[in-house]
C-alpha positions as a Markdown table, in Angstrom:
| # | Residue | x | y | z |
|---|---|---|---|---|
| 1 | Met | 81.8 | 123.4 | 107.9 |
| 2 | Ser | 85.2 | 125.3 | 106.0 |
| 3 | Gln | 87.6 | 123.0 | 107.1 |
| 4 | Ala | 88.3 | 119.2 | 107.9 |
| 5 | Tyr | 91.6 | 116.8 | 108.1 |
| 6 | Thr | 92.6 | 114.6 | 105.3 |
| 7 | Pro | 95.6 | 112.0 | 104.8 |
| 8 | Gly | 98.2 | 112.7 | 103.1 |
| 9 | Leu | 101.5 | 110.8 | 100.8 |
| 10 | Leu | 104.0 | 110.7 | 103.5 |
| 11 | Val | 107.2 | 111.7 | 102.5 |
| 12 | Thr | 109.5 | 112.6 | 105.3 |
| 13 | Pro | 113.6 | 112.8 | 106.0 |
| 14 | Gln | 113.8 | 110.6 | 109.2 |
| 15 | Ile | 111.4 | 107.9 | 110.8 |
| 16 | Val | 111.8 | 104.5 | 112.6 |
| 17 | His | 110.3 | 102.1 | 110.4 |
| 18 | Arg | 109.2 | 98.7 | 110.2 |
| 19 | Val | 108.5 | 96.2 | 107.7 |
| 20 | Arg | 107.3 | 92.7 | 108.6 |
| 21 | Arg | 108.9 | 89.5 | 106.4 |
| 22 | Val | 107.2 | 86.7 | 105.7 |
| 23 | Leu | 106.8 | 83.2 | 104.1 |
| 24 | Pro | 103.4 | 82.4 | 102.1 |
| 25 | Ile | 103.5 | 79.0 | 104.4 |
| 26 | Ala | 105.2 | 77.3 | 107.2 |
| 27 | Gly | 109.1 | 77.3 | 107.0 |
| 28 | Asp | 112.5 | 78.0 | 108.5 |
| 29 | Val | 113.6 | 81.5 | 109.8 |
| 30 | Leu | 116.7 | 82.4 | 109.0 |
| 31 | Val | 117.8 | 85.5 | 111.3 |
| 32 | Thr | 118.0 | 85.6 | 115.1 |
| 33 | Gln | 116.7 | 88.5 | 117.2 |
| 34 | Gly | 119.0 | 91.9 | 117.2 |
| 35 | Ala | 121.3 | 90.7 | 113.9 |
| 36 | Thr | 121.6 | 93.4 | 111.0 |
| 37 | Val | 121.0 | 92.2 | 107.9 |
| 38 | Ala | 121.0 | 94.0 | 104.3 |
| 39 | Ala | 118.2 | 94.6 | 102.3 |
| 40 | Arg | 119.2 | 91.5 | 100.1 |
| 41 | Asp | 119.5 | 89.3 | 102.8 |
| 42 | Val | 117.4 | 86.4 | 103.3 |
| 43 | Val | 116.0 | 86.0 | 106.4 |
| 44 | Ala | 113.3 | 83.1 | 106.2 |
| 45 | Arg | 113.4 | 79.9 | 103.5 |
| 46 | Ala | 110.3 | 77.9 | 102.6 |
| 47 | Asn | 109.9 | 75.0 | 100.0 |
| 48 | Leu | 106.5 | 75.4 | 98.5 |
| 49 | Pro | 105.0 | 71.6 | 96.9 |
| 50 | Gly | 105.6 | 70.7 | 93.7 |
| 51 | Asp | 103.3 | 70.5 | 90.6 |
| 52 | Val | 101.3 | 67.4 | 90.8 |
| 53 | Val | 101.3 | 65.7 | 87.5 |
| 54 | Pro | 99.1 | 63.2 | 86.8 |
| 55 | Ile | 99.6 | 60.1 | 84.1 |
| 56 | Asn | 97.2 | 57.5 | 83.0 |
| 57 | Leu | 98.9 | 54.0 | 83.7 |
| 58 | Ala | 95.8 | 52.2 | 82.6 |
| 59 | Lys | 95.2 | 54.0 | 79.6 |
| 60 | Leu | 98.8 | 54.0 | 78.6 |
| 61 | Leu | 99.6 | 50.5 | 79.8 |
| 62 | Ala | 96.7 | 49.2 | 77.9 |
| 63 | Ile | 95.1 | 47.4 | 80.9 |
| 64 | Pro | 92.6 | 47.5 | 83.5 |
| 65 | Pro | 92.9 | 50.3 | 86.9 |
| 66 | Gly | 93.2 | 47.3 | 89.2 |
| 67 | Asp | 95.9 | 46.4 | 87.3 |
| 68 | Val | 98.4 | 49.2 | 87.5 |
| 69 | Pro | 99.8 | 48.8 | 91.3 |
| 70 | Ser | 100.8 | 45.3 | 90.2 |
| 71 | Cys | 103.0 | 46.4 | 87.5 |
| 72 | Met | 104.6 | 49.1 | 89.4 |
| 73 | Leu | 108.1 | 49.1 | 89.7 |
| 74 | Lys | 108.1 | 52.3 | 92.2 |
| 75 | Gln | 105.8 | 52.6 | 94.8 |
| 76 | Pro | 104.4 | 55.7 | 96.5 |
| 77 | Gly | 107.0 | 57.8 | 98.1 |
| 78 | Glu | 109.9 | 56.8 | 95.8 |
| 79 | Arg | 111.4 | 59.3 | 93.2 |
| 80 | Val | 111.5 | 58.9 | 89.8 |
| 81 | Glu | 113.8 | 60.1 | 87.1 |
| 82 | Val | 113.5 | 61.2 | 83.6 |
| 83 | Gly | 113.8 | 58.4 | 81.1 |
| 84 | Glu | 112.9 | 56.3 | 84.2 |
| 85 | Val | 110.7 | 52.9 | 83.6 |
| 86 | Ile | 108.4 | 52.7 | 86.5 |
| 87 | Ala | 105.5 | 50.6 | 85.4 |
| 88 | Arg | 105.9 | 47.1 | 83.0 |
| 89 | Thr | 103.0 | 44.9 | 82.4 |
| 90 | Lys | 103.7 | 41.3 | 82.6 |
| 91 | Gly | 102.8 | 40.6 | 78.8 |
| 92 | Ile | 101.7 | 37.4 | 77.3 |
| 93 | Phe | 103.7 | 34.1 | 78.3 |
| 94 | Gly | 106.1 | 36.7 | 79.2 |
| 95 | Phe | 105.8 | 38.2 | 76.0 |
| 96 | Phe | 104.7 | 41.4 | 74.7 |
| 97 | Lys | 105.5 | 43.0 | 77.2 |
| 98 | Ser | 104.7 | 47.1 | 77.7 |
| 99 | Glu | 106.8 | 49.7 | 79.8 |
| 100 | Tyr | 105.9 | 53.6 | 80.9 |
| 101 | Val | 109.3 | 55.5 | 80.9 |
| 102 | Ser | 108.3 | 58.5 | 82.6 |
| 103 | Arg | 108.3 | 61.6 | 81.4 |
| 104 | Ser | 108.6 | 64.1 | 84.6 |
| 105 | Ala | 111.2 | 63.9 | 87.7 |
| 106 | Gly | 109.5 | 64.1 | 90.8 |
| 107 | Thr | 108.3 | 61.7 | 93.3 |
| 108 | Ile | 105.4 | 59.5 | 93.0 |
| 109 | Glu | 102.5 | 60.7 | 95.5 |
| 110 | Ser | 99.3 | 58.0 | 94.7 |
| 111 | Ile | 98.7 | 54.9 | 92.5 |
| 112 | Ser | 95.2 | 54.5 | 92.1 |
| 113 | Ser | 93.6 | 51.0 | 91.1 |
| 114 | Ile | 90.0 | 52.1 | 90.9 |
| 115 | Thr | 91.1 | 55.0 | 88.0 |
| 116 | Gly | 94.7 | 53.7 | 87.1 |
| 117 | Gln | 96.0 | 56.9 | 87.1 |
| 118 | Met | 100.1 | 57.7 | 89.3 |
| 119 | Leu | 100.4 | 60.7 | 90.1 |
| 120 | Ile | 103.6 | 62.2 | 90.3 |
| 121 | Arg | 104.5 | 65.5 | 92.3 |
| 122 | Gly | 107.7 | 67.5 | 90.7 |
| 123 | Glu | 110.2 | 69.4 | 92.2 |
| 124 | Pro | 109.7 | 71.4 | 95.6 |
| 125 | Leu | 109.8 | 75.2 | 94.5 |
| 126 | Pro | 111.9 | 77.0 | 96.8 |
| 127 | Val | 111.0 | 80.4 | 98.4 |
| 128 | Asp | 113.2 | 83.0 | 99.7 |
| 129 | Val | 112.3 | 86.3 | 101.5 |
| 130 | Gln | 115.0 | 88.8 | 101.5 |
| 131 | Ala | 115.1 | 91.1 | 104.2 |
| 132 | Tyr | 114.2 | 93.9 | 101.9 |
| 133 | Leu | 114.6 | 96.7 | 104.2 |
| 134 | Ala | 118.3 | 97.2 | 105.6 |
| 135 | Gly | 118.2 | 96.8 | 109.7 |
| 136 | Arg | 118.0 | 95.6 | 112.7 |
| 137 | Val | 115.6 | 92.7 | 113.6 |
| 138 | Val | 113.5 | 93.2 | 116.3 |
| 139 | Glu | 111.6 | 90.3 | 116.2 |
| 140 | Val | 111.3 | 87.1 | 115.3 |
| 141 | Leu | 108.3 | 85.0 | 114.2 |
| 142 | Pro | 108.5 | 81.2 | 114.5 |
| 143 | Asn | 108.3 | 79.3 | 110.6 |
| 144 | Glu | 106.8 | 82.3 | 109.7 |
| 145 | Gly | 108.9 | 85.4 | 109.5 |
| 146 | Cys | 110.6 | 88.6 | 111.4 |
| 147 | Val | 109.9 | 91.9 | 112.0 |
| 148 | Ile | 112.9 | 94.5 | 111.0 |
| 149 | Glu | 113.4 | 98.2 | 112.0 |
| 150 | Ala | 115.3 | 101.1 | 110.6 |
| 151 | Ala | 115.6 | 104.9 | 110.2 |
| 152 | Val | 115.1 | 106.0 | 106.6 |
| 153 | Thr | 114.3 | 108.5 | 104.5 |
| 154 | Phe | 110.8 | 107.5 | 103.5 |
| 155 | Val | 109.0 | 109.0 | 100.5 |
| 156 | Gln | 105.5 | 107.4 | 99.5 |
| 157 | Gly | 104.0 | 107.5 | 96.1 |
| 158 | Ile | 100.5 | 107.5 | 94.4 |
| 159 | Phe | 101.0 | 104.8 | 91.9 |
| 160 | Gly | 102.9 | 102.4 | 91.0 |
| 161 | Ile | 104.2 | 98.9 | 89.2 |
| 162 | Gly | 106.4 | 96.4 | 90.2 |
| 163 | Gly | 107.3 | 94.3 | 93.2 |
| 164 | Glu | 110.8 | 95.2 | 95.4 |
| 165 | Ala | 114.0 | 96.3 | 93.6 |
| 166 | Phe | 117.1 | 97.5 | 94.9 |
| 167 | Gly | 119.7 | 100.1 | 93.9 |
| 168 | Pro | 121.7 | 103.5 | 94.4 |
| 169 | Ile | 119.4 | 106.5 | 94.0 |
| 170 | Arg | 120.4 | 108.3 | 90.9 |
| 171 | Met | 119.6 | 111.3 | 90.0 |
| 172 | Val | 118.4 | 112.1 | 86.5 |
| 173 | Cys | 117.0 | 115.6 | 86.2 |
| 174 | Asp | 118.9 | 118.3 | 87.2 |
| 175 | His | 115.0 | 120.2 | 88.5 |
| 176 | His | 111.7 | 118.9 | 89.6 |
| 177 | Glu | 109.3 | 120.3 | 86.4 |
| 178 | Thr | 111.8 | 118.6 | 84.1 |
| 179 | Pro | 110.5 | 115.9 | 81.9 |
| 180 | Leu | 112.8 | 112.2 | 82.5 |
| 181 | Thr | 113.0 | 111.4 | 79.0 |
| 182 | Pro | 114.6 | 108.2 | 76.9 |
| 183 | Glu | 118.0 | 110.4 | 76.3 |
| 184 | Leu | 118.7 | 110.8 | 79.7 |
| 185 | Ile | 118.7 | 107.2 | 80.4 |
| 186 | Thr | 121.9 | 105.3 | 80.1 |
| 187 | Glu | 124.0 | 101.8 | 80.4 |
| 188 | Glu | 125.8 | 103.0 | 83.6 |
| 189 | Met | 122.5 | 103.7 | 85.2 |
| 190 | Arg | 121.9 | 99.8 | 85.3 |
| 191 | Gly | 121.2 | 98.8 | 88.7 |
| 192 | Ser | 120.5 | 101.9 | 90.2 |
| 193 | Ile | 116.9 | 103.2 | 91.5 |
| 194 | Ile | 116.8 | 106.4 | 88.8 |
| 195 | Ile | 115.1 | 110.0 | 89.8 |
| 196 | Gly | 113.4 | 112.0 | 87.7 |
| 197 | Gly | 111.1 | 115.0 | 87.4 |
| 198 | Gly | 107.9 | 115.7 | 85.6 |
| 199 | Arg | 106.2 | 113.1 | 83.5 |
| 200 | Val | 108.3 | 110.2 | 82.7 |
| 201 | Ser | 107.4 | 109.4 | 79.0 |
| 202 | Gly | 106.6 | 105.4 | 77.7 |
| 203 | Asp | 109.9 | 105.6 | 75.5 |
| 204 | Ala | 111.9 | 106.5 | 78.0 |
| 205 | Val | 110.5 | 103.5 | 80.6 |
| 206 | Arg | 111.0 | 101.7 | 78.2 |
| 207 | Gln | 114.9 | 102.5 | 77.4 |
| 208 | Gly | 115.0 | 102.1 | 81.4 |
| 209 | Ile | 114.5 | 98.7 | 80.9 |
| 210 | Ala | 116.3 | 98.4 | 78.5 |
| 211 | Cys | 119.1 | 99.5 | 80.7 |
| 212 | Gly | 118.1 | 97.4 | 83.2 |
| 213 | Val | 117.6 | 100.1 | 85.6 |
| 214 | Ala | 116.4 | 99.0 | 89.3 |
| 215 | Ala | 113.3 | 101.0 | 89.5 |
| 216 | Ile | 111.8 | 105.2 | 87.8 |
| 217 | Val | 110.4 | 107.5 | 90.2 |
| 218 | Ser | 109.0 | 110.3 | 88.2 |
| 219 | Gly | 105.9 | 113.0 | 88.7 |
| 220 | Gly | 103.8 | 111.4 | 86.3 |
| 221 | Ile | 102.8 | 109.3 | 83.9 |
| 222 | Asp | 100.2 | 109.5 | 81.0 |
| 223 | Asp | 97.1 | 106.4 | 81.3 |
| 224 | Ala | 98.0 | 106.1 | 77.4 |
| 225 | Asp | 102.0 | 105.2 | 78.5 |
| 226 | Leu | 101.1 | 103.3 | 81.2 |
| 227 | Lys | 98.7 | 100.8 | 78.5 |
| 228 | Glu | 101.2 | 100.9 | 76.4 |
| 229 | Ile | 103.9 | 99.8 | 78.5 |
| 230 | Leu | 101.7 | 97.2 | 80.1 |
| 231 | Gly | 99.9 | 95.7 | 76.9 |
| 232 | Tyr | 96.9 | 95.8 | 78.3 |
| 233 | Asp | 94.8 | 98.1 | 80.8 |
| 234 | Leu | 95.9 | 98.7 | 84.4 |
| 235 | Gly | 93.0 | 98.5 | 87.4 |
| 236 | Val | 93.8 | 100.1 | 90.4 |
| 237 | Ala | 92.3 | 97.7 | 92.9 |
| 238 | Ile | 95.8 | 96.3 | 93.6 |
| 239 | Thr | 99.7 | 96.3 | 91.7 |
| 240 | Gly | 102.7 | 94.9 | 92.4 |
| 241 | Thr | 102.9 | 91.9 | 90.4 |
| 242 | Glu | 103.5 | 92.8 | 86.7 |
| 243 | Gln | 106.7 | 91.3 | 84.6 |
| 244 | Val | 108.0 | 94.3 | 82.7 |
| 245 | Gly | 111.4 | 94.9 | 84.0 |
| 246 | Thr | 111.9 | 97.7 | 86.0 |
| 247 | Thr | 109.8 | 98.9 | 89.0 |
| 248 | Leu | 107.8 | 102.4 | 88.6 |
| 249 | Ile | 106.8 | 105.3 | 90.9 |
| 250 | Val | 105.0 | 107.9 | 90.2 |
| 251 | Thr | 104.6 | 110.0 | 93.3 |
| 252 | Glu | 101.9 | 112.9 | 92.1 |
| 253 | Gly | 99.5 | 111.0 | 89.7 |
| 254 | Phe | 98.3 | 110.8 | 85.9 |
| 255 | Gly | 99.2 | 113.3 | 83.4 |
| 256 | Asp | 101.8 | 115.6 | 82.8 |
| 257 | Ile | 102.5 | 116.4 | 86.7 |
| 258 | Ala | 105.7 | 117.9 | 88.0 |
| 259 | Met | 107.2 | 116.1 | 90.7 |
| 260 | Ala | 106.7 | 117.8 | 94.1 |
| 261 | Gln | 109.6 | 120.7 | 95.1 |
| 262 | Arg | 110.9 | 118.8 | 98.6 |
| 263 | Thr | 110.0 | 115.4 | 97.3 |
| 264 | Phe | 112.3 | 116.0 | 94.8 |
| 265 | Glu | 114.9 | 118.1 | 96.8 |
| 266 | Leu | 114.8 | 115.4 | 99.2 |
| 267 | Phe | 115.7 | 112.6 | 96.4 |
| 268 | Gln | 118.6 | 114.9 | 95.8 |
| 269 | Ser | 120.1 | 115.5 | 99.3 |
| 270 | Cys | 119.9 | 111.2 | 99.2 |
| 271 | Ala | 122.3 | 110.7 | 95.6 |
| 272 | Gly | 124.3 | 108.0 | 96.0 |
| 273 | Arg | 122.8 | 106.0 | 99.3 |
| 274 | Glu | 121.4 | 102.9 | 98.6 |
| 275 | Ala | 118.2 | 102.6 | 98.5 |
| 276 | Ser | 114.8 | 99.8 | 98.8 |
| 277 | Ala | 111.6 | 100.1 | 96.5 |
| 278 | Asn | 108.2 | 99.0 | 96.2 |
| 279 | Gly | 106.0 | 99.7 | 93.2 |
| 280 | Ala | 102.9 | 97.9 | 94.9 |
| 281 | Thr | 100.0 | 100.0 | 95.1 |
| 282 | Gln | 96.4 | 99.8 | 96.7 |
| 283 | Ile | 94.1 | 102.3 | 96.9 |
| 284 | Arg | 90.6 | 99.9 | 98.0 |
| 285 | Ala | 90.7 | 98.0 | 101.9 |
| 286 | Gly | 94.0 | 97.6 | 103.2 |
| 287 | Val | 95.5 | 101.5 | 101.5 |
| 288 | Met | 98.8 | 100.2 | 100.3 |
| 289 | Arg | 101.6 | 103.1 | 98.9 |
| 290 | Pro | 104.2 | 102.2 | 96.4 |
| 291 | Glu | 107.8 | 103.6 | 98.4 |
| 292 | Val | 111.4 | 104.1 | 98.6 |
| 293 | Leu | 113.3 | 103.8 | 101.8 |
| 294 | Ile | 117.0 | 104.8 | 101.7 |
| 295 | Pro | 118.2 | 103.8 | 105.3 |
| 296 | Val | 120.1 | 106.8 | 107.0 |
| 297 | Ser | 123.8 | 107.0 | 109.3 |
| 298 | Ser | 123.9 | 106.0 | 112.7 |
| 299 | Ala | 124.3 | 109.6 | 113.6 |
| 300 | Glu | 121.0 | 110.5 | 111.8 |
| 301 | Ala | 119.2 | 107.8 | 113.6 |
| 302 | Ala | 120.1 | 109.2 | 117.1 |
| 303 | Thr | 117.6 | 111.7 | 116.1 |
| 304 | Thr | 115.1 | 109.7 | 114.5 |
| 305 | Ser | 111.1 | 109.3 | 116.0 |
| 306 | Lys | 109.7 | 106.2 | 115.4 |
| 307 | Ser | 107.0 | 104.6 | 113.3 |
| 308 | Gly | 103.6 | 104.3 | 114.7 |
| 309 | Ser | 102.8 | 101.2 | 112.9 |
| 310 | Asp | 104.5 | 97.8 | 111.7 |
| 311 | Ser | 101.0 | 96.1 | 111.4 |
| 312 | Ser | 101.2 | 95.6 | 107.6 |
| 313 | Gly | 104.7 | 95.1 | 107.3 |
| 314 | Thr | 105.5 | 98.7 | 104.7 |
| 315 | Thr | 103.8 | 101.5 | 106.0 |
| 316 | Gly | 104.0 | 103.2 | 109.1 |
| 317 | Glu | 102.4 | 106.4 | 110.6 |
| 318 | Ala | 105.5 | 109.3 | 111.4 |
| 319 | Asn | 106.3 | 112.6 | 113.8 |
| 320 | Ala | 109.1 | 113.7 | 111.8 |
| 321 | Pro | 112.1 | 115.4 | 113.8 |
| 322 | Asp | 111.5 | 118.3 | 111.2 |
| 323 | Gly | 107.7 | 118.5 | 111.5 |
| 324 | Lys | 107.9 | 118.3 | 107.4 |
| 325 | Ala | 105.9 | 115.4 | 106.9 |
| 326 | Ala | 103.4 | 115.3 | 104.3 |
| 327 | Gly | 101.4 | 112.9 | 106.0 |
| 328 | Gly | 98.4 | 114.9 | 106.4 |
| 329 | Gly | 96.7 | 118.5 | 106.7 |
| 330 | Met | 94.1 | 120.1 | 107.1 |
| 331 | Leu | 91.8 | 120.7 | 104.0 |
| 332 | Glu | 90.7 | 124.1 | 103.1 |
| 333 | Val | 89.3 | 126.0 | 100.5 |
| 334 | Gly | 92.6 | 126.8 | 98.5 |
| 335 | Cys | 94.7 | 123.9 | 98.6 |
| 336 | Phe | 95.5 | 121.1 | 96.7 |
| 337 | Val | 94.3 | 117.8 | 96.7 |
| 338 | Arg | 95.0 | 114.6 | 94.7 |
| 339 | Ile | 91.7 | 112.6 | 94.1 |
| 340 | Ile | 92.6 | 108.9 | 95.0 |
| 341 | Arg | 89.6 | 107.4 | 93.2 |
| 342 | Asp | 87.7 | 106.4 | 90.6 |
| 343 | Pro | 87.0 | 108.4 | 87.8 |
| 344 | Tyr | 89.3 | 110.7 | 88.4 |
| 345 | Phe | 91.8 | 108.9 | 89.8 |
| 346 | Gly | 95.2 | 110.9 | 90.2 |
| 347 | Thr | 94.1 | 114.4 | 89.2 |
| 348 | Ile | 95.3 | 117.0 | 91.2 |
| 349 | Gly | 93.6 | 120.4 | 91.7 |
| 350 | Lys | 92.5 | 123.4 | 94.2 |
| 351 | Val | 89.7 | 123.0 | 96.5 |
| 352 | Thr | 87.0 | 125.8 | 95.7 |
| 353 | Gln | 84.3 | 125.2 | 97.8 |
| 354 | Leu | 84.0 | 122.6 | 101.2 |
| 355 | Pro | 80.1 | 122.4 | 101.9 |
| 356 | Ser | 78.7 | 122.0 | 105.1 |
| 357 | Gln | 76.3 | 119.8 | 104.2 |
| 358 | Pro | 75.8 | 116.6 | 102.2 |
| 359 | Gly | 76.0 | 116.7 | 98.9 |
| 360 | Leu | 74.6 | 113.8 | 96.6 |
| 361 | Leu | 77.3 | 112.1 | 94.0 |
| 362 | Ala | 76.5 | 110.7 | 90.9 |
| 363 | Ser | 75.7 | 106.9 | 92.2 |
| 364 | Gly | 72.5 | 108.6 | 94.1 |
| 365 | Ser | 74.3 | 108.3 | 97.5 |
| 366 | Lys | 74.8 | 111.5 | 99.6 |
| 367 | Ala | 78.3 | 112.1 | 101.4 |
| 368 | Arg | 80.2 | 115.1 | 102.8 |
| 369 | Val | 81.5 | 116.5 | 99.5 |
| 370 | Leu | 84.1 | 118.8 | 98.1 |
| 371 | Glu | 84.4 | 120.5 | 94.8 |
| 372 | Val | 88.1 | 120.2 | 93.1 |
| 373 | Gln | 88.9 | 123.1 | 90.1 |
| 374 | Pro | 91.5 | 120.6 | 87.8 |
| 375 | Pro | 93.8 | 122.6 | 85.8 |
| 376 | Thr | 91.9 | 122.0 | 82.9 |
| 377 | Gly | 88.3 | 121.8 | 82.6 |
| 378 | Pro | 85.0 | 122.0 | 84.7 |
| 379 | Ala | 85.1 | 121.5 | 88.5 |
| 380 | Val | 84.5 | 118.5 | 90.1 |
| 381 | Leu | 82.3 | 117.3 | 92.9 |
| 382 | Val | 84.1 | 114.5 | 95.0 |
| 383 | Pro | 83.5 | 112.3 | 98.7 |
| 384 | Arg | 85.9 | 114.4 | 100.7 |
| 385 | Ala | 87.1 | 110.7 | 101.4 |
| 386 | Asn | 88.3 | 110.2 | 98.1 |
| 387 | Val | 91.3 | 113.2 | 98.3 |
| 388 | Glu | 94.8 | 113.6 | 99.8 |
| 389 | Ile | 96.6 | 116.6 | 101.3 |
| 390 | Val | 99.4 | 117.4 | 98.1 |
| 391 | Thr | 103.0 | 119.4 | 99.7 |
| 392 | Asn | 105.1 | 121.1 | 97.5 |
């Protein structure tokens, strides 16, 4: 068999996209169906239980555990403040009394006459869920959250770190092959989602953090730079919780790789428009791609196709009205692919062979394979399921 269909990154100027925004625990939904929301609007809120502080009163007051309840000046369910006396012994003939002054604020959750311990529950931890996507609420999920829909320009990346970010699109490089270097990033870009071209250097990422940019999007990054930025080796199972000061998204892979020309031109056409970005990446079960969402105007939205799925909350399938969505294609000898699994994750190369028979992998198992020739080094044999089409 000389050809097969394989998925690819979705890059399209117009798509009706849905995001599912839900709380980690039951809480309050702050929007109604049909409401229009901005990306930074809080749509749901909940309070996580505060941390529990155990206090061994029997030991601190030098009394038997069974005497602790009778020494309490506060009872379960009552609030205590830092510096407040909450337990006092009876002493001997009214003298030599001992007392405990609280070092924690919160609510007394329990007092045990068996262990002599008291538990203080700290302040609730508020959790706010933002809309993330500026659009219309099409479904309210009681006590959970909502589903938001909007017509957007949609760009998926291959890899990213950092969570959700918001800001206007700002072009930094003038060509899709121009490397993103630190001198191109300035203080006036604070709060923006900046778009590079070729490889982004580690120094450029640090400059972006120093200048307070919301997110950095470019074609590629060197693995050594990424390790230096994070301070540790990052696995590719799942990302998105890294606290580095900005969100980073690479659209093509690891190494000295330029952004696809069509992707770069799409960003150019959106310069100045408000956008949302998320660097969260997962390449195993439940694949999740880093993404940039740029809402389109009402006039443009009138001709937009609708996303096929909102089950993941952050991704969908689409048929772009211009027929140019890079979401997959026919796998043939001569086409370019990106490898999306270890040990060649992020490598881009040309398909040189598509054997019709299953091939033997290094693990000893057999699978439908193809041969990929990277720009440097020998050709590698990988499962067809481990690649995606690259469209330039």
